[in-house]
Amino acid sequence: MTDVLLVEDDPVIREATGMALELYGMRVRTASDGLGGLTEFRARRPDVALLDVMLPHLDGVSLARRIREEGETPIIMISARSDAIDVINALEAGADDYVTKPFDAAVLHARIRAVLRRAAMPGQTNATLTFGDLAIDVESMEVRLCGERVALTPTELKLLLEFAAEPGVVLSRDTLLHRVWDYAWDGDTRVVDVHVQRLRAKIGNDRIETVRGFGYKLRR
């Protein structure tokens, strides 16, 4: 059973969302503020964390940053705010996805399943992919740069693997949304842009090239 931590200060949304996810067979634990959410996270270590952006005592973006400092638990932000700066701030804090309120419970469930699939990293093979001083061991799911291990979130690792599978090939933002985030509908391409920026910061800014008007490619 999937353990979900839901941190939401609105009692109506918190109860309704929790009940809906439990109908999908998930075990949901809740908190009504950021500090309570951090305490619950540390006590339970859930499989996935759902965080409202606007939380009392410790806001959702700060909470996401604290959780990311302690591990690679998948994080989905939920918010009524959809401005670009809000989305970017959440993703740069370490969130894997961003869902705008009001949302359908079935869509939220699908997003949770998607981040969990990325965390599980299915389809591993016995191979090491090498691009200069960057090495990707797809059996152990380890990435090393100049021999030093690079800590990537499951989403960042999945994104890198998509690039590594087709080096030199331009992958559009829509393609990456479908492959990495499992979106079967139109998604927000800002999610791709922010994760590419985060990946560049960890493996080198010049390794992933922007092809204006088309997308991104991994340099051979």
mmCIF file of C-alpha atoms in Angstrom:
data_model
loop_
_atom_site.group_PDB
_atom_site.id
_atom_site.type_symbol
_atom_site.label_atom_id
_atom_site.label_comp_id
_atom_site.label_asym_id
_atom_site.label_seq_id
_atom_site.Cartn_x
_atom_site.Cartn_y
_atom_site.Cartn_z
ATOM 1 C CA MET A 1 0.000 0.000 0.000
ATOM 2 C CA THR A 2 1.336 3.424 -0.978
ATOM 3 C CA ASP A 3 1.936 5.771 1.951
ATOM 4 C CA VAL A 4 1.010 9.361 1.113
ATOM 5 C CA LEU A 5 1.726 12.440 3.209
ATOM 6 C CA LEU A 6 -0.795 15.200 2.479
ATOM 7 C CA VAL A 7 0.017 18.629 3.947
ATOM 8 C CA GLU A 8 -2.933 20.952 3.388
ATOM 9 C CA ASP A 9 -4.254 23.703 5.671
ATOM 10 C CA ASP A 10 -7.790 23.774 4.247
ATOM 11 C CA PRO A 11 -9.708 21.133 6.257
ATOM 12 C CA VAL A 12 -12.304 20.558 3.535
ATOM 13 C CA ILE A 13 -9.720 19.980 0.794
ATOM 14 C CA ARG A 14 -7.570 17.913 3.155
ATOM 15 C CA GLU A 15 -10.409 15.598 4.112
ATOM 16 C CA ALA A 16 -11.851 15.288 0.598
ATOM 17 C CA THR A 17 -8.461 14.615 -1.012
ATOM 18 C CA GLY A 18 -7.507 12.111 1.668
ATOM 19 C CA MET A 19 -10.756 10.205 1.295
ATOM 20 C CA ALA A 20 -10.453 10.154 -2.501
ATOM 21 C CA LEU A 21 -6.923 8.778 -2.425
ATOM 22 C CA GLU A 22 -7.895 6.146 0.126
ATOM 23 C CA LEU A 23 -10.547 4.951 -2.337
ATOM 24 C CA TYR A 24 -7.641 4.283 -4.708
ATOM 25 C CA GLY A 25 -6.065 2.039 -2.080
ATOM 26 C CA MET A 26 -3.562 4.509 -0.667
ATOM 27 C CA ARG A 27 -2.775 5.087 3.002
ATOM 28 C CA VAL A 28 -2.992 8.825 3.627
ATOM 29 C CA ARG A 29 -1.526 10.666 6.593
ATOM 30 C CA THR A 30 -2.163 14.380 6.905
ATOM 31 C CA ALA A 31 -0.858 17.568 8.474
ATOM 32 C CA SER A 32 -2.390 21.041 8.513
ATOM 33 C CA ASP A 33 0.770 23.167 8.502
ATOM 34 C CA GLY A 34 4.345 23.045 7.305
ATOM 35 C CA LEU A 35 6.016 22.287 10.606
ATOM 36 C CA GLY A 36 3.533 19.507 11.311
ATOM 37 C CA GLY A 37 4.174 18.179 7.833
ATOM 38 C CA LEU A 38 7.912 18.086 8.434
ATOM 39 C CA THR A 39 7.416 16.242 11.720
ATOM 40 C CA GLU A 40 5.085 13.745 10.070
ATOM 41 C CA PHE A 41 7.507 13.236 7.186
ATOM 42 C CA ARG A 42 10.394 12.474 9.512
ATOM 43 C CA ALA A 43 8.285 10.098 11.600
ATOM 44 C CA ARG A 44 6.686 8.183 8.709
ATOM 45 C CA ARG A 45 8.990 8.541 5.686
ATOM 46 C CA PRO A 46 6.102 8.306 3.183
ATOM 47 C CA ASP A 47 6.378 7.054 -0.390
ATOM 48 C CA VAL A 48 5.235 10.432 -1.748
ATOM 49 C CA ALA A 49 4.534 13.883 -0.303
ATOM 50 C CA LEU A 50 1.702 16.164 -1.472
ATOM 51 C CA LEU A 51 2.332 19.723 -0.315
ATOM 52 C CA ASP A 52 0.134 22.785 -0.542
ATOM 53 C CA VAL A 53 2.181 25.852 -1.468
ATOM 54 C CA MET A 54 0.512 28.261 0.976
ATOM 55 C CA LEU A 55 0.954 26.727 4.434
ATOM 56 C CA PRO A 56 1.150 28.353 7.873
ATOM 57 C CA HIS A 57 4.341 28.277 9.982
ATOM 58 C CA LEU A 58 6.439 26.801 7.161
ATOM 59 C CA ASP A 59 5.335 27.372 3.557
ATOM 60 C CA GLY A 60 5.118 24.505 1.106
ATOM 61 C CA VAL A 61 8.140 25.521 -0.974
ATOM 62 C CA SER A 62 10.332 25.702 2.142
ATOM 63 C CA LEU A 63 8.938 22.365 3.280
ATOM 64 C CA ALA A 64 9.749 20.821 -0.109
ATOM 65 C CA ARG A 65 13.300 22.128 0.210
ATOM 66 C CA ARG A 66 13.666 20.613 3.695
ATOM 67 C CA ILE A 67 12.314 17.248 2.524
ATOM 68 C CA ARG A 68 14.616 17.238 -0.503
ATOM 69 C CA GLU A 69 17.619 17.901 1.758
ATOM 70 C CA GLU A 70 16.787 14.698 3.640
ATOM 71 C CA GLY A 71 16.253 12.363 0.697
ATOM 72 C CA GLU A 72 14.705 11.685 -2.688
ATOM 73 C CA THR A 73 11.059 11.179 -1.691
ATOM 74 C CA PRO A 74 8.867 12.212 -4.655
ATOM 75 C CA ILE A 75 7.150 15.557 -4.044
ATOM 76 C CA ILE A 76 4.042 16.935 -5.740
ATOM 77 C CA MET A 77 3.020 20.522 -5.048
ATOM 78 C CA ILE A 78 -0.681 21.385 -5.043
ATOM 79 C CA SER A 79 -1.793 24.996 -5.276
ATOM 80 C CA ALA A 80 -4.427 27.375 -6.553
ATOM 81 C CA ARG A 81 -1.595 29.570 -7.825
ATOM 82 C CA SER A 82 -0.419 28.947 -11.373
ATOM 83 C CA ASP A 83 1.843 31.928 -12.031
ATOM 84 C CA ALA A 84 5.135 31.008 -13.668
ATOM 85 C CA ILE A 85 7.182 32.215 -10.702
ATOM 86 C CA ASP A 86 5.188 30.023 -8.293
ATOM 87 C CA VAL A 87 5.656 26.926 -10.443
ATOM 88 C CA ILE A 88 9.351 27.602 -10.992
ATOM 89 C CA ASN A 89 10.030 28.270 -7.304
ATOM 90 C CA ALA A 90 8.379 24.989 -6.330
ATOM 91 C CA LEU A 91 10.245 22.950 -8.931
ATOM 92 C CA GLU A 92 13.569 24.573 -8.108
ATOM 93 C CA ALA A 93 12.985 23.699 -4.447
ATOM 94 C CA GLY A 94 12.993 20.043 -5.478
ATOM 95 C CA ALA A 95 9.373 19.252 -6.331
ATOM 96 C CA ASP A 96 8.826 16.639 -9.042
ATOM 97 C CA ASP A 97 5.443 17.906 -10.215
ATOM 98 C CA TYR A 98 2.973 20.764 -9.723
ATOM 99 C CA VAL A 99 -0.806 20.318 -9.741
ATOM 100 C CA THR A 100 -3.133 23.313 -9.877
ATOM 101 C CA LYS A 101 -6.341 23.463 -7.838
ATOM 102 C CA PRO A 102 -9.089 22.574 -8.389
ATOM 103 C CA PHE A 103 -7.953 19.146 -9.532
ATOM 104 C CA ASP A 104 -9.698 15.889 -10.290
ATOM 105 C CA ALA A 105 -8.864 13.072 -7.867
ATOM 106 C CA ALA A 106 -8.244 10.715 -10.786
ATOM 107 C CA VAL A 107 -5.679 13.128 -12.236
ATOM 108 C CA LEU A 108 -3.924 13.500 -8.889
ATOM 109 C CA HIS A 109 -3.850 9.716 -8.509
ATOM 110 C CA ALA A 110 -2.325 9.413 -11.985
ATOM 111 C CA ARG A 111 0.332 11.999 -11.111
ATOM 112 C CA ILE A 112 1.188 10.084 -7.927
ATOM 113 C CA ARG A 113 1.524 6.826 -9.838
ATOM 114 C CA ALA A 114 3.739 8.578 -12.391
ATOM 115 C CA VAL A 115 6.226 9.940 -9.834
ATOM 116 C CA LEU A 116 6.306 6.566 -8.089
ATOM 117 C CA ARG A 117 7.082 4.810 -11.377
ATOM 118 C CA ARG A 118 9.945 7.216 -11.947
ATOM 119 C CA ALA A 119 11.220 6.549 -8.433
ATOM 120 C CA ALA A 120 11.072 2.776 -9.035
ATOM 121 C CA MET A 121 13.021 3.167 -12.310
ATOM 122 C CA PRO A 122 11.761 0.063 -14.160
ATOM 123 C CA GLY A 123 13.522 -1.482 -17.124
ATOM 124 C CA GLN A 124 17.056 -1.410 -15.790
ATOM 125 C CA THR A 125 19.709 -3.075 -17.920
ATOM 126 C CA ASN A 126 23.281 -4.222 -17.460
ATOM 127 C CA ALA A 127 25.151 -1.335 -19.047
ATOM 128 C CA THR A 128 27.153 1.780 -18.372
ATOM 129 C CA LEU A 129 26.632 4.769 -20.625
ATOM 130 C CA THR A 130 29.625 7.072 -20.902
ATOM 131 C CA PHE A 131 29.737 10.622 -22.252
ATOM 132 C CA GLY A 132 33.214 11.971 -21.648
ATOM 133 C CA ASP A 133 33.649 12.337 -17.893
ATOM 134 C CA LEU A 134 29.963 11.555 -17.282
ATOM 135 C CA ALA A 135 29.120 7.884 -16.585
ATOM 136 C CA ILE A 136 25.627 6.459 -16.074
ATOM 137 C CA ASP A 137 25.372 2.972 -14.572
ATOM 138 C CA VAL A 138 21.850 1.882 -15.519
ATOM 139 C CA GLU A 139 22.020 -1.234 -13.354
ATOM 140 C CA SER A 140 22.806 0.511 -10.078
ATOM 141 C CA MET A 141 21.146 3.757 -11.219
ATOM 142 C CA GLU A 142 24.237 5.734 -10.288
ATOM 143 C CA VAL A 143 25.594 8.758 -12.117
ATOM 144 C CA ARG A 144 29.210 9.817 -11.745
ATOM 145 C CA LEU A 145 30.957 12.951 -12.939
ATOM 146 C CA CYS A 146 34.764 12.757 -12.971
ATOM 147 C CA GLY A 147 34.427 9.668 -10.775
ATOM 148 C CA GLU A 148 32.341 11.443 -8.131
ATOM 149 C CA ARG A 149 28.749 10.323 -7.508
ATOM 150 C CA VAL A 150 26.092 12.867 -8.544
ATOM 151 C CA ALA A 151 22.947 12.903 -6.415
ATOM 152 C CA LEU A 152 19.899 13.093 -8.684
ATOM 153 C CA THR A 153 16.217 12.904 -7.844
ATOM 154 C CA PRO A 154 14.263 10.096 -9.562
ATOM 155 C CA THR A 155 12.804 12.601 -12.017
ATOM 156 C CA GLU A 156 16.196 14.097 -12.855
ATOM 157 C CA LEU A 157 17.616 10.606 -13.359
ATOM 158 C CA LYS A 158 14.754 9.570 -15.634
ATOM 159 C CA LEU A 159 15.207 12.774 -17.639
ATOM 160 C CA LEU A 160 18.928 12.109 -18.023
ATOM 161 C CA LEU A 161 18.257 8.528 -19.124
ATOM 162 C CA GLU A 162 15.887 9.757 -21.833
ATOM 163 C CA PHE A 163 18.607 12.042 -23.172
ATOM 164 C CA ALA A 164 21.261 9.337 -22.855
ATOM 165 C CA ALA A 165 19.139 6.831 -24.766
ATOM 166 C CA GLU A 166 19.262 9.118 -27.826
ATOM 167 C CA PRO A 167 22.411 11.252 -27.620
ATOM 168 C CA GLY A 168 22.540 13.966 -30.235
ATOM 169 C CA VAL A 169 18.791 13.649 -30.936
ATOM 170 C CA VAL A 170 16.619 16.666 -30.202
ATOM 171 C CA LEU A 171 13.773 15.797 -27.826
ATOM 172 C CA SER A 172 10.872 18.223 -27.716
ATOM 173 C CA ARG A 173 9.371 19.411 -24.453
ATOM 174 C CA ASP A 174 6.130 17.584 -25.274
ATOM 175 C CA THR A 175 8.058 14.357 -25.907
ATOM 176 C CA LEU A 176 9.808 14.675 -22.558
ATOM 177 C CA LEU A 177 6.518 15.402 -20.783
ATOM 178 C CA HIS A 178 5.076 12.175 -22.185
ATOM 179 C CA ARG A 179 8.144 10.019 -21.531
ATOM 180 C CA VAL A 180 9.318 11.342 -18.166
ATOM 181 C CA TRP A 181 6.145 12.629 -16.545
ATOM 182 C CA ASP A 182 3.781 10.142 -18.224
ATOM 183 C CA TYR A 183 1.440 12.926 -19.276
ATOM 184 C CA ALA A 184 -1.236 11.636 -21.605
ATOM 185 C CA TRP A 185 -2.622 15.163 -21.830
ATOM 186 C CA ASP A 186 -1.177 18.610 -22.475
ATOM 187 C CA GLY A 187 1.142 19.469 -19.616
ATOM 188 C CA ASP A 188 3.002 22.573 -18.523
ATOM 189 C CA THR A 189 6.322 22.628 -20.384
ATOM 190 C CA ARG A 190 7.813 24.824 -17.650
ATOM 191 C CA VAL A 191 8.181 21.599 -15.681
ATOM 192 C CA VAL A 192 10.626 20.358 -18.334
ATOM 193 C CA ASP A 193 12.573 23.613 -18.502
ATOM 194 C CA VAL A 194 13.131 23.821 -14.754
ATOM 195 C CA HIS A 195 14.206 20.176 -14.461
ATOM 196 C CA VAL A 196 16.630 20.599 -17.363
ATOM 197 C CA GLN A 197 18.125 23.610 -15.561
ATOM 198 C CA ARG A 198 18.480 21.592 -12.356
ATOM 199 C CA LEU A 199 20.057 18.691 -14.254
ATOM 200 C CA ARG A 200 22.505 21.031 -15.990
ATOM 201 C CA ALA A 201 23.555 22.458 -12.636
ATOM 202 C CA LYS A 202 24.546 18.962 -11.513
ATOM 203 C CA ILE A 203 26.179 17.474 -14.622
ATOM 204 C CA GLY A 204 27.464 20.589 -16.393
ATOM 205 C CA ASN A 205 25.678 23.445 -18.145
ATOM 206 C CA ASP A 206 27.165 22.681 -21.555
ATOM 207 C CA ARG A 207 26.198 18.998 -21.621
ATOM 208 C CA ILE A 208 22.530 19.500 -22.513
ATOM 209 C CA GLU A 209 22.069 21.826 -25.457
ATOM 210 C CA THR A 210 19.001 23.970 -26.110
ATOM 211 C CA VAL A 211 17.804 23.823 -29.709
ATOM 212 C CA ARG A 212 15.627 26.920 -29.978
ATOM 213 C CA GLY A 213 12.132 26.265 -31.194
ATOM 214 C CA PHE A 214 12.541 22.476 -30.910
ATOM 215 C CA GLY A 215 13.739 21.264 -27.518
ATOM 216 C CA TYR A 216 16.892 19.820 -25.957
ATOM 217 C CA LYS A 217 19.572 17.292 -26.810
ATOM 218 C CA LEU A 218 22.449 15.610 -24.998
ATOM 219 C CA ARG A 219 25.774 16.365 -26.630
ATOM 220 C CA ARG A 220 27.673 13.243 -27.637
#
